[in-house]
mmCIF file of C-alpha atoms in Angstrom:
data_model
loop_
_atom_site.group_PDB
_atom_site.id
_atom_site.type_symbol
_atom_site.label_atom_id
_atom_site.label_comp_id
_atom_site.label_asym_id
_atom_site.label_seq_id
_atom_site.Cartn_x
_atom_site.Cartn_y
_atom_site.Cartn_z
ATOM 1 C CA UNK A 1397 234.840 241.735 136.969
ATOM 2 C CA UNK A 1398 232.308 239.648 135.020
ATOM 3 C CA UNK A 1399 233.594 238.372 131.697
ATOM 4 C CA UNK A 1400 231.558 237.135 128.763
ATOM 5 C CA UNK A 1401 231.743 233.349 128.638
ATOM 6 C CA UNK A 1402 228.949 232.434 126.242
ATOM 7 C CA UNK A 1403 227.045 234.057 123.333
ATOM 8 C CA UNK A 1404 224.124 232.135 121.837
ATOM 9 C CA UNK A 1405 221.624 232.960 119.108
ATOM 10 C CA UNK A 1406 218.183 231.395 118.582
ATOM 11 C CA UNK A 1407 216.070 231.412 115.416
ATOM 12 C CA UNK A 1408 212.513 231.273 116.773
ATOM 13 C CA UNK A 1409 209.104 231.575 115.082
ATOM 14 C CA UNK A 1410 207.634 233.499 113.517
ATOM 15 C CA UNK A 1411 210.770 235.264 112.138
ATOM 16 C CA UNK A 1412 212.880 236.385 115.063
ATOM 17 C CA UNK A 1413 216.498 236.034 116.188
ATOM 18 C CA UNK A 1414 217.178 236.205 119.932
ATOM 19 C CA UNK A 1415 220.618 236.597 121.522
ATOM 20 C CA UNK A 1416 221.619 235.312 124.960
ATOM 21 C CA UNK A 1417 224.851 236.366 126.679
ATOM 22 C CA UNK A 1418 226.160 234.742 129.849
ATOM 23 C CA UNK A 1419 229.125 235.702 132.022
ATOM 24 C CA UNK A 1420 231.578 233.527 133.896
ATOM 25 C CA UNK A 1421 229.717 234.217 137.136
ATOM 26 C CA UNK A 1422 226.322 233.188 135.722
ATOM 27 C CA UNK A 1423 224.751 236.550 134.878
ATOM 28 C CA UNK A 1424 222.523 236.492 131.782
ATOM 29 C CA UNK A 1425 221.189 239.107 129.373
ATOM 30 C CA UNK A 1426 218.905 238.880 126.331
ATOM 31 C CA UNK A 1427 218.806 240.857 123.090
ATOM 32 C CA UNK A 1428 217.102 240.668 119.710
ATOM 33 C CA UNK A 1429 218.784 240.834 116.306
ATOM 34 C CA UNK A 1430 215.790 240.039 114.078
ATOM 35 C CA UNK A 1431 216.441 241.065 110.471
ATOM 36 C CA UNK A 1432 213.403 239.857 108.590
ATOM 37 C CA UNK A 1433 214.336 237.408 105.825
ATOM 38 C CA UNK A 1434 218.065 237.434 106.609
ATOM 39 C CA UNK A 1435 218.255 235.755 110.014
ATOM 40 C CA UNK A 1436 220.852 233.166 109.001
ATOM 41 C CA UNK A 1437 223.269 235.879 107.843
ATOM 42 C CA UNK A 1438 222.934 237.721 111.145
ATOM 43 C CA UNK A 1439 223.437 234.491 113.097
ATOM 44 C CA UNK A 1440 226.691 234.031 111.155
ATOM 45 C CA UNK A 1441 227.821 237.530 112.088
ATOM 46 C CA UNK A 1442 227.046 236.807 115.740
ATOM 47 C CA UNK A 1443 229.110 233.632 115.496
ATOM 48 C CA UNK A 1444 232.063 235.721 114.269
ATOM 49 C CA UNK A 1445 231.514 238.207 117.118
ATOM 50 C CA UNK A 1446 232.214 235.433 119.623
ATOM 51 C CA UNK A 1447 235.846 235.476 118.560
ATOM 52 C CA UNK A 1448 236.051 239.106 119.658
ATOM 53 C CA UNK A 1449 233.964 239.079 122.812
ATOM 54 C CA UNK A 1450 234.489 235.827 124.718
ATOM 55 C CA UNK A 1451 236.533 236.897 127.759
ATOM 56 C CA UNK A 1452 235.568 240.568 127.325
ATOM 57 C CA UNK A 1453 234.517 242.563 130.408
ATOM 58 C CA UNK A 1454 230.711 242.503 130.183
ATOM 59 C CA UNK A 1455 230.390 245.939 131.788
ATOM 60 C CA UNK A 1456 232.341 247.642 128.988
ATOM 61 C CA UNK A 1457 229.356 247.892 126.668
ATOM 62 C CA UNK A 1458 230.638 250.768 124.568
ATOM 63 C CA UNK A 1459 234.019 249.145 124.131
ATOM 64 C CA UNK A 1460 232.292 245.975 122.921
ATOM 65 C CA UNK A 1461 230.231 248.047 120.447
ATOM 66 C CA UNK A 1462 233.301 249.816 119.084
ATOM 67 C CA UNK A 1463 235.248 246.573 118.871
ATOM 68 C CA UNK A 1464 232.588 244.873 116.768
ATOM 69 C CA UNK A 1465 231.946 247.907 114.579
ATOM 70 C CA UNK A 1466 235.493 249.024 113.888
ATOM 71 C CA UNK A 1467 237.741 245.975 114.010
ATOM 72 C CA UNK A 1468 236.010 244.086 111.240
ATOM 73 C CA UNK A 1469 237.304 246.697 108.768
ATOM 74 C CA UNK A 1470 234.045 246.483 106.760
ATOM 75 C CA UNK A 1471 231.514 248.568 108.631
ATOM 76 C CA UNK A 1472 227.818 249.214 108.629
ATOM 77 C CA UNK A 1473 224.931 247.628 106.794
ATOM 78 C CA UNK A 1474 221.928 245.649 108.000
ATOM 79 C CA UNK A 1475 223.624 242.328 108.771
ATOM 80 C CA UNK A 1476 226.591 243.550 110.798
ATOM 81 C CA UNK A 1477 224.672 246.217 112.676
ATOM 82 C CA UNK A 1478 221.801 243.838 113.430
ATOM 83 C CA UNK A 1479 224.299 241.416 114.974
ATOM 84 C CA UNK A 1480 225.789 244.265 117.011
ATOM 85 C CA UNK A 1481 222.258 245.363 117.966
ATOM 86 C CA UNK A 1482 221.354 242.010 119.509
ATOM 87 C CA UNK A 1483 224.619 241.797 121.424
ATOM 88 C CA UNK A 1484 224.364 245.414 122.595
ATOM 89 C CA UNK A 1485 220.821 244.940 123.919
ATOM 90 C CA UNK A 1486 221.864 241.762 125.727
ATOM 91 C CA UNK A 1487 224.792 243.536 127.400
ATOM 92 C CA UNK A 1488 222.571 246.391 128.586
ATOM 93 C CA UNK A 1489 220.016 243.863 129.857
ATOM 94 C CA UNK A 1490 222.745 241.895 131.608
ATOM 95 C CA UNK A 1491 224.181 245.023 133.252
ATOM 96 C CA UNK A 1492 220.789 246.163 134.485
ATOM 97 C CA UNK A 1493 220.032 242.736 135.916
ATOM 98 C CA UNK A 1494 223.372 242.592 137.696
ATOM 99 C CA UNK A 1495 222.682 245.984 139.314
ATOM 100 C CA UNK A 1496 218.972 245.343 139.884
ATOM 101 C CA UNK A 1497 217.795 248.409 137.925
ATOM 102 C CA UNK A 1498 216.060 249.016 134.576
ATOM 103 C CA UNK A 1499 218.200 250.090 131.628
ATOM 104 C CA UNK A 1500 216.498 253.488 131.681
ATOM 105 C CA UNK A 1501 218.119 254.138 135.073
ATOM 106 C CA UNK A 1502 221.531 253.307 133.612
ATOM 107 C CA UNK A 1503 220.894 255.839 130.821
ATOM 108 C CA UNK A 1504 220.151 258.759 133.125
ATOM 109 C CA UNK A 1505 216.603 258.051 134.236
ATOM 110 C CA UNK A 1506 213.191 258.482 132.677
ATOM 111 C CA UNK A 1507 211.758 261.589 131.125
ATOM 112 C CA UNK A 1508 208.329 259.885 130.868
ATOM 113 C CA UNK A 1509 206.500 257.029 132.570
ATOM 114 C CA UNK A 1510 204.224 255.806 129.782
ATOM 115 C CA UNK A 1511 204.929 255.253 126.076
ATOM 116 C CA UNK A 1512 202.390 255.950 123.340
ATOM 117 C CA UNK A 1513 202.125 252.987 120.956
ATOM 118 C CA UNK A 1514 200.518 252.090 117.648
ATOM 119 C CA UNK A 1515 199.840 248.840 115.801
ATOM 120 C CA UNK A 1516 199.557 247.776 112.160
ATOM 121 C CA UNK A 1517 196.270 247.228 110.349
ATOM 122 C CA UNK A 1518 195.656 245.672 106.943
ATOM 123 C CA UNK A 1519 192.983 244.199 104.709
ATOM 124 C CA UNK A 1520 192.112 243.641 101.079
ATOM 125 C CA UNK A 1521 189.183 246.071 101.002
ATOM 126 C CA UNK A 1522 188.747 249.526 102.579
ATOM 127 C CA UNK A 1523 186.000 248.162 104.834
ATOM 128 C CA UNK A 1524 188.376 245.435 106.078
ATOM 129 C CA UNK A 1525 190.953 248.029 107.070
ATOM 130 C CA UNK A 1526 188.346 250.068 108.925
ATOM 131 C CA UNK A 1527 187.207 246.923 110.774
ATOM 132 C CA UNK A 1528 190.829 246.203 111.745
ATOM 133 C CA UNK A 1529 191.124 249.737 113.135
ATOM 134 C CA UNK A 1530 188.054 249.160 115.323
ATOM 135 C CA UNK A 1531 189.662 245.963 116.630
ATOM 136 C CA UNK A 1532 192.783 247.913 117.576
ATOM 137 C CA UNK A 1533 190.633 250.376 119.523
ATOM 138 C CA UNK A 1534 189.179 247.422 121.423
ATOM 139 C CA UNK A 1535 192.751 246.305 122.183
ATOM 140 C CA UNK A 1536 193.491 249.705 123.735
ATOM 141 C CA UNK A 1537 195.196 251.549 120.856
ATOM 142 C CA UNK A 1538 194.366 255.080 119.758
ATOM 143 C CA UNK A 1539 196.776 255.105 116.796
ATOM 144 C CA UNK A 1540 197.438 252.680 113.931
ATOM 145 C CA UNK A 1541 199.576 252.363 110.809
ATOM 146 C CA UNK A 1542 198.425 251.095 107.424
ATOM 147 C CA UNK A 1543 199.634 250.797 103.851
ATOM 148 C CA UNK A 1544 199.469 254.140 102.102
ATOM 149 C CA UNK A 1545 198.863 252.569 98.711
ATOM 150 C CA UNK A 1546 199.439 249.544 96.577
ATOM 151 C CA UNK A 1547 202.482 249.487 94.300
ATOM 152 C CA UNK A 1548 202.397 252.313 91.744
ATOM 153 C CA UNK A 1549 204.484 252.983 88.673
ATOM 154 C CA UNK A 1550 205.898 256.407 87.938
ATOM 155 C CA UNK A 1551 202.480 257.340 86.561
ATOM 156 C CA UNK A 1552 199.107 256.103 87.811
ATOM 157 C CA UNK A 1553 195.576 257.295 87.222
ATOM 158 C CA UNK A 1554 193.278 259.291 89.450
ATOM 159 C CA UNK A 1555 191.524 256.097 90.571
ATOM 160 C CA UNK A 1556 194.639 254.955 92.447
ATOM 161 C CA UNK A 1557 194.846 258.246 94.333
ATOM 162 C CA UNK A 1558 191.126 258.216 95.087
ATOM 163 C CA UNK A 1559 191.414 254.679 96.483
ATOM 164 C CA UNK A 1560 194.197 255.718 98.869
ATOM 165 C CA UNK A 1561 192.126 258.677 100.078
ATOM 166 C CA UNK A 1562 189.073 256.475 100.588
ATOM 167 C CA UNK A 1563 191.006 253.961 102.686
ATOM 168 C CA UNK A 1564 192.466 256.636 104.929
ATOM 169 C CA UNK A 1565 189.097 258.365 105.319
ATOM 170 C CA UNK A 1566 187.359 255.193 106.474
ATOM 171 C CA UNK A 1567 190.040 254.493 109.080
ATOM 172 C CA UNK A 1568 190.152 258.083 110.324
ATOM 173 C CA UNK A 1569 186.365 257.865 110.785
ATOM 174 C CA UNK A 1570 186.908 255.253 113.512
ATOM 175 C CA UNK A 1571 188.514 257.967 115.640
ATOM 176 C CA UNK A 1572 192.154 256.796 115.566
ATOM 177 C CA UNK A 1573 195.258 258.633 114.452
ATOM 178 C CA UNK A 1574 196.741 257.013 111.339
ATOM 179 C CA UNK A 1575 200.281 256.736 110.051
ATOM 180 C CA UNK A 1576 200.659 255.786 106.383
ATOM 181 C CA UNK A 1577 203.466 253.453 105.300
ATOM 182 C CA UNK A 1578 204.334 253.543 101.590
ATOM 183 C CA UNK A 1579 207.217 251.023 101.877
ATOM 184 C CA UNK A 1580 208.992 252.824 99.040
ATOM 185 C CA UNK A 1581 206.361 251.467 96.641
ATOM 186 C CA UNK A 1582 205.803 254.724 94.788
ATOM 187 C CA UNK A 1583 208.015 257.051 92.797
ATOM 188 C CA UNK A 1584 208.470 260.803 93.044
ATOM 189 C CA UNK A 1585 205.760 261.927 90.566
ATOM 190 C CA UNK A 1586 203.099 259.863 92.346
ATOM 191 C CA UNK A 1587 204.464 260.560 95.819
ATOM 192 C CA UNK A 1588 203.918 264.291 95.359
ATOM 193 C CA UNK A 1589 200.331 263.758 94.205
ATOM 194 C CA UNK A 1590 199.500 261.196 96.883
ATOM 195 C CA UNK A 1591 200.773 263.215 99.812
ATOM 196 C CA UNK A 1592 198.964 266.317 98.568
ATOM 197 C CA UNK A 1593 195.697 264.377 98.190
ATOM 198 C CA UNK A 1594 195.994 262.776 101.641
ATOM 199 C CA UNK A 1595 197.012 265.937 103.478
ATOM 200 C CA UNK A 1596 193.438 267.195 104.195
ATOM 201 C CA UNK A 1597 192.784 263.997 106.189
ATOM 202 C CA UNK A 1598 195.682 264.834 108.532
ATOM 203 C CA UNK A 1599 197.640 261.580 108.664
ATOM 204 C CA UNK A 1600 199.877 261.248 111.697
ATOM 205 C CA UNK A 1601 202.860 260.784 109.365
ATOM 206 C CA UNK A 1602 203.793 259.372 105.962
ATOM 207 C CA UNK A 1603 206.515 256.719 106.113
ATOM 208 C CA UNK A 1604 208.991 255.718 103.402
ATOM 209 C CA UNK A 1605 207.140 257.753 100.783
ATOM 210 C CA UNK A 1606 210.201 257.013 98.661
ATOM 211 C CA UNK A 1607 213.038 254.572 99.164
ATOM 212 C CA UNK A 1608 215.852 255.888 101.347
ATOM 213 C CA UNK A 1609 218.351 255.710 98.478
ATOM 214 C CA UNK A 1610 216.699 258.869 97.103
ATOM 215 C CA UNK A 1611 217.491 261.486 99.786
ATOM 216 C CA UNK A 1612 217.275 264.424 97.398
ATOM 217 C CA UNK A 1613 213.813 263.394 96.177
ATOM 218 C CA UNK A 1614 212.593 262.822 99.752
ATOM 219 C CA UNK A 1615 213.724 266.352 100.624
ATOM 220 C CA UNK A 1616 211.734 267.665 97.655
ATOM 221 C CA UNK A 1617 208.558 265.870 98.764
ATOM 222 C CA UNK A 1618 209.043 267.007 102.367
ATOM 223 C CA UNK A 1619 209.344 270.627 101.236
ATOM 224 C CA UNK A 1620 205.960 270.414 99.513
ATOM 225 C CA UNK A 1621 203.818 269.116 102.393
ATOM 226 C CA UNK A 1622 202.849 269.871 105.967
ATOM 227 C CA UNK A 1623 202.424 266.141 106.747
ATOM 228 C CA UNK A 1624 205.315 264.861 108.894
ATOM 229 C CA UNK A 1625 207.679 262.742 106.799
ATOM 230 C CA UNK A 1626 209.051 259.623 108.526
ATOM 231 C CA UNK A 1627 211.857 257.295 107.472
ATOM 232 C CA UNK A 1628 214.611 255.121 108.869
ATOM 233 C CA UNK A 1629 213.919 251.386 109.080
ATOM 234 C CA UNK A 1630 216.462 250.820 106.275
ATOM 235 C CA UNK A 1631 219.090 253.100 107.822
ATOM 236 C CA UNK A 1632 221.498 251.474 110.245
ATOM 237 C CA UNK A 1633 223.699 254.092 111.922
ATOM 238 C CA UNK A 1634 224.058 257.769 112.763
ATOM 239 C CA UNK A 1635 226.132 258.120 109.581
ATOM 240 C CA UNK A 1636 223.233 256.799 107.511
ATOM 241 C CA UNK A 1637 220.852 259.306 109.108
ATOM 242 C CA UNK A 1638 223.218 262.280 108.890
ATOM 243 C CA UNK A 1639 222.425 263.377 105.295
ATOM 244 C CA UNK A 1640 218.674 263.259 105.955
ATOM 245 C CA UNK A 1641 219.049 265.459 109.026
ATOM 246 C CA UNK A 1642 221.367 267.880 107.242
ATOM 247 C CA UNK A 1643 218.978 268.214 104.285
ATOM 248 C CA UNK A 1644 215.907 268.718 106.512
ATOM 249 C CA UNK A 1645 214.387 265.798 104.578
ATOM 250 C CA UNK A 1646 212.535 264.085 107.448
ATOM 251 C CA UNK A 1647 210.522 265.076 110.508
ATOM 252 C CA UNK A 1648 210.492 261.694 112.248
ATOM 253 C CA UNK A 1649 213.432 259.274 112.401
ATOM 254 C CA UNK A 1650 212.532 255.585 112.658
ATOM 255 C CA UNK A 1651 215.634 253.540 113.499
ATOM 256 C CA UNK A 1652 214.963 249.893 114.267
ATOM 257 C CA UNK A 1653 216.680 248.950 117.507
ATOM 258 C CA UNK A 1654 217.276 245.398 116.205
ATOM 259 C CA UNK A 1655 218.851 246.670 112.951
ATOM 260 C CA UNK A 1656 220.577 249.926 113.892
ATOM 261 C CA UNK A 1657 223.227 248.960 116.404
ATOM 262 C CA UNK A 1658 221.000 248.422 119.447
ATOM 263 C CA UNK A 1659 220.359 250.736 122.369
ATOM 264 C CA UNK A 1660 223.780 252.356 122.171
ATOM 265 C CA UNK A 1661 223.545 253.468 118.538
ATOM 266 C CA UNK A 1662 219.834 254.295 118.586
ATOM 267 C CA UNK A 1663 220.383 256.585 121.549
ATOM 268 C CA UNK A 1664 223.089 258.386 119.586
ATOM 269 C CA UNK A 1665 220.773 258.666 116.591
ATOM 270 C CA UNK A 1666 218.060 260.107 118.850
ATOM 271 C CA UNK A 1667 220.416 262.709 120.318
ATOM 272 C CA UNK A 1668 221.597 263.657 116.842
ATOM 273 C CA UNK A 1669 217.973 263.971 115.689
ATOM 274 C CA UNK A 1670 217.133 266.237 118.615
ATOM 275 C CA UNK A 1671 219.766 268.711 117.470
ATOM 276 C CA UNK A 1672 217.846 269.013 114.160
ATOM 277 C CA UNK A 1673 214.406 269.163 115.868
ATOM 278 C CA UNK A 1674 213.556 265.740 114.457
ATOM 279 C CA UNK A 1675 211.387 263.335 116.465
ATOM 280 C CA UNK A 1676 212.055 259.649 117.168
ATOM 281 C CA UNK A 1677 209.482 256.887 116.523
ATOM 282 C CA UNK A 1678 211.382 253.574 116.507
ATOM 283 C CA UNK A 1679 210.471 250.951 113.915
ATOM 284 C CA UNK A 1680 209.623 247.625 115.586
ATOM 285 C CA UNK A 1681 207.305 245.157 113.793
ATOM 286 C CA UNK A 1682 209.207 242.295 115.419
ATOM 287 C CA UNK A 1683 209.626 240.534 118.759
ATOM 288 C CA UNK A 1684 209.266 241.242 122.481
ATOM 289 C CA UNK A 1685 212.932 241.799 123.323
ATOM 290 C CA UNK A 1686 213.332 244.487 120.681
ATOM 291 C CA UNK A 1687 210.096 246.104 121.868
ATOM 292 C CA UNK A 1688 211.258 246.090 125.486
ATOM 293 C CA UNK A 1689 214.532 247.725 124.412
ATOM 294 C CA UNK A 1690 212.546 250.346 122.477
ATOM 295 C CA UNK A 1691 210.462 251.128 125.561
ATOM 296 C CA UNK A 1692 213.623 251.672 127.623
ATOM 297 C CA UNK A 1693 214.965 253.966 124.893
ATOM 298 C CA UNK A 1694 211.678 255.880 124.672
ATOM 299 C CA UNK A 1695 211.731 256.378 128.427
ATOM 300 C CA UNK A 1696 214.978 258.382 128.297
ATOM 301 C CA UNK A 1697 214.536 260.177 124.940
ATOM 302 C CA UNK A 1698 213.108 263.721 125.078
ATOM 303 C CA UNK A 1699 212.230 263.803 121.360
ATOM 304 C CA UNK A 1700 210.438 260.438 121.312
ATOM 305 C CA UNK A 1701 206.853 260.588 119.949
ATOM 306 C CA UNK A 1702 205.346 257.104 119.393
ATOM 307 C CA UNK A 1703 206.372 253.420 119.351
ATOM 308 C CA UNK A 1704 205.425 250.702 116.854
ATOM 309 C CA UNK A 1705 204.166 247.507 118.515
ATOM 310 C CA UNK A 1706 203.514 244.220 116.682
ATOM 311 C CA UNK A 1707 200.674 242.957 118.848
ATOM 312 C CA UNK A 1708 198.077 240.605 117.464
ATOM 313 C CA UNK A 1709 196.920 240.733 113.874
ATOM 314 C CA UNK A 1710 200.169 242.117 112.451
ATOM 315 C CA UNK A 1711 201.284 240.112 109.408
ATOM 316 C CA UNK A 1712 198.483 237.596 110.021
ATOM 317 C CA UNK A 1713 200.221 236.085 113.049
ATOM 318 C CA UNK A 1714 198.261 234.837 116.041
ATOM 319 C CA UNK A 1715 197.583 237.247 118.887
ATOM 320 C CA UNK A 1716 199.990 235.362 121.148
ATOM 321 C CA UNK A 1717 203.111 235.833 119.010
ATOM 322 C CA UNK A 1718 204.514 238.936 120.670
ATOM 323 C CA UNK A 1719 203.881 237.455 124.105
ATOM 324 C CA UNK A 1720 204.793 233.808 123.426
ATOM 325 C CA UNK A 1721 208.290 233.876 124.905
ATOM 326 C CA UNK A 1722 207.533 236.077 127.923
ATOM 327 C CA UNK A 1723 207.057 234.833 131.457
ATOM 328 C CA UNK A 1724 205.373 238.154 132.277
ATOM 329 C CA UNK A 1725 203.292 239.215 129.219
ATOM 330 C CA UNK A 1726 201.232 241.657 131.279
ATOM 331 C CA UNK A 1727 204.219 244.015 131.289
ATOM 332 C CA UNK A 1728 203.316 244.957 127.688
ATOM 333 C CA UNK A 1729 199.620 245.629 128.347
ATOM 334 C CA UNK A 1730 198.156 248.494 126.290
ATOM 335 C CA UNK A 1731 195.955 250.965 128.176
ATOM 336 C CA UNK A 1732 194.491 254.130 126.640
ATOM 337 C CA UNK A 1733 196.971 253.989 123.788
ATOM 338 C CA UNK A 1734 200.055 253.614 125.970
ATOM 339 C CA UNK A 1735 202.313 251.045 127.614
ATOM 340 C CA UNK A 1736 203.977 251.624 130.984
ATOM 341 C CA UNK A 1737 207.770 251.692 130.928
ATOM 342 C CA UNK A 1738 208.831 248.265 132.247
ATOM 343 C CA UNK A 1739 210.469 248.895 135.616
ATOM 344 C CA UNK A 1740 212.001 245.473 136.197
ATOM 345 C CA UNK A 1741 215.777 245.020 136.019
ATOM 346 C CA UNK A 1742 217.492 245.217 132.653
ATOM 347 C CA UNK A 1743 215.049 245.504 129.765
ATOM 348 C CA UNK A 1744 212.237 244.864 132.226
ATOM 349 C CA UNK A 1745 210.936 241.577 130.773
ATOM 350 C CA UNK A 1746 211.569 237.948 131.685
ATOM 351 C CA UNK A 1747 212.245 235.521 128.839
ATOM 352 C CA UNK A 1748 210.952 231.953 129.028
ATOM 353 C CA UNK A 1749 214.306 230.360 128.211
ATOM 354 C CA UNK A 1750 213.007 226.809 128.063
ATOM 355 C CA UNK A 1751 210.414 227.813 125.485
ATOM 356 C CA UNK A 1752 213.004 229.670 123.409
ATOM 357 C CA UNK A 1753 215.328 226.677 123.365
ATOM 358 C CA UNK A 1754 212.496 224.333 122.420
ATOM 359 C CA UNK A 1755 211.303 226.600 119.587
ATOM 360 C CA UNK A 1756 214.841 227.018 118.240
ATOM 361 C CA UNK A 1757 215.179 223.263 117.748
ATOM 362 C CA UNK A 1758 213.190 223.824 114.536
ATOM 363 C CA UNK A 1759 214.659 227.129 113.309
ATOM 364 C CA UNK A 1760 212.525 229.244 111.029
ATOM 365 C CA UNK A 1761 213.458 230.102 107.437
ATOM 366 C CA UNK A 1762 211.158 233.104 107.008
ATOM 367 C CA UNK A 1763 211.386 235.004 103.731
ATOM 368 C CA UNK A 1764 209.692 238.138 102.475
ATOM 369 C CA UNK A 1765 206.770 237.293 100.182
ATOM 370 C CA UNK A 1766 207.192 237.841 96.438
ATOM 371 C CA UNK A 1767 204.685 240.253 94.926
ATOM 372 C CA UNK A 1768 204.202 240.920 91.242
ATOM 373 C CA UNK A 1769 202.024 243.412 89.451
ATOM 374 C CA UNK A 1770 199.372 242.709 86.844
ATOM 375 C CA UNK A 1771 202.059 243.043 84.165
ATOM 376 C CA UNK A 1772 204.238 240.409 85.844
ATOM 377 C CA UNK A 1773 206.922 242.816 87.061
ATOM 378 C CA UNK A 1774 208.358 242.554 90.579
ATOM 379 C CA UNK A 1775 206.812 244.777 93.256
ATOM 380 C CA UNK A 1776 208.271 246.134 96.474
ATOM 381 C CA UNK A 1777 207.312 244.179 99.592
#
């Protein structure tokens, strides 16, 4: 029996939180618990988890998950479930490495060999966004995601709607499929108008058209459009997703494997979604460990459709960011819009531990930018 002897967390640039777990016989696994803008809080929760898990049988992954989730009395939320997510991924990685098989084998084996992926594009002008889409095509992508609109009040003029349509039209003209992310920046009256205006251009999906604290309004918007409605990066457990499934409010669930309890909980969310004929497209604008975990999940999930991948120009970071801490970056190569399921042991990637430790000597303090409108009022990020 291998017992957990060490749990470490590392705050590394640009905004990530990695977790390393080691057993008393020297086995190691890696996970990611990145919660953008709140990394220090998650690191504190991981520190508390050590009191529960040091000496725990490393093979009892579900028992570790239940222990951390239930025995703290206060359950759920982004901080606690992000901490659990990083630990859970690391335990699955560790188990796969000990047995010499990928995590997908431990979860019943693959239902697919390649994973369709998309990447973010942005720009200040419509032409800039179209140019970014062309760059993504050169990188091997056939699908992208972009902002659906700027921040809008409850009422906005026709010019705002026309601008959103123009942006989408220019990007669609490059030949890629396009998901639209509204980041909860609009309100119900504008959401209805925007989705109706964009529908003829056949977006791949519309994401967070409204904030997730408005499930009844999201259901209303979903009932009025044929565009798939996606949501889930700010939901953290199967219990959070349950009312959206029950109300038929969404078509695509987007749990973030670094926020929503890791592989164990995201697989449960995916199975629950399948029962409602809802697809899975995991949110992942973060680091390589979370992405590798997502690829293992996608490999075993029948209702998976597409995976977010933060390669290159995402959030103005250098192209190397996603690959910086990997010994084997070629494992995430994009070809014809897809990535092969990593078939190495565990999560299928090899972390450059020396580089992680060096980077963590100067821990990041990344915070979401502050945006304000022309009237000085605070805007959603």
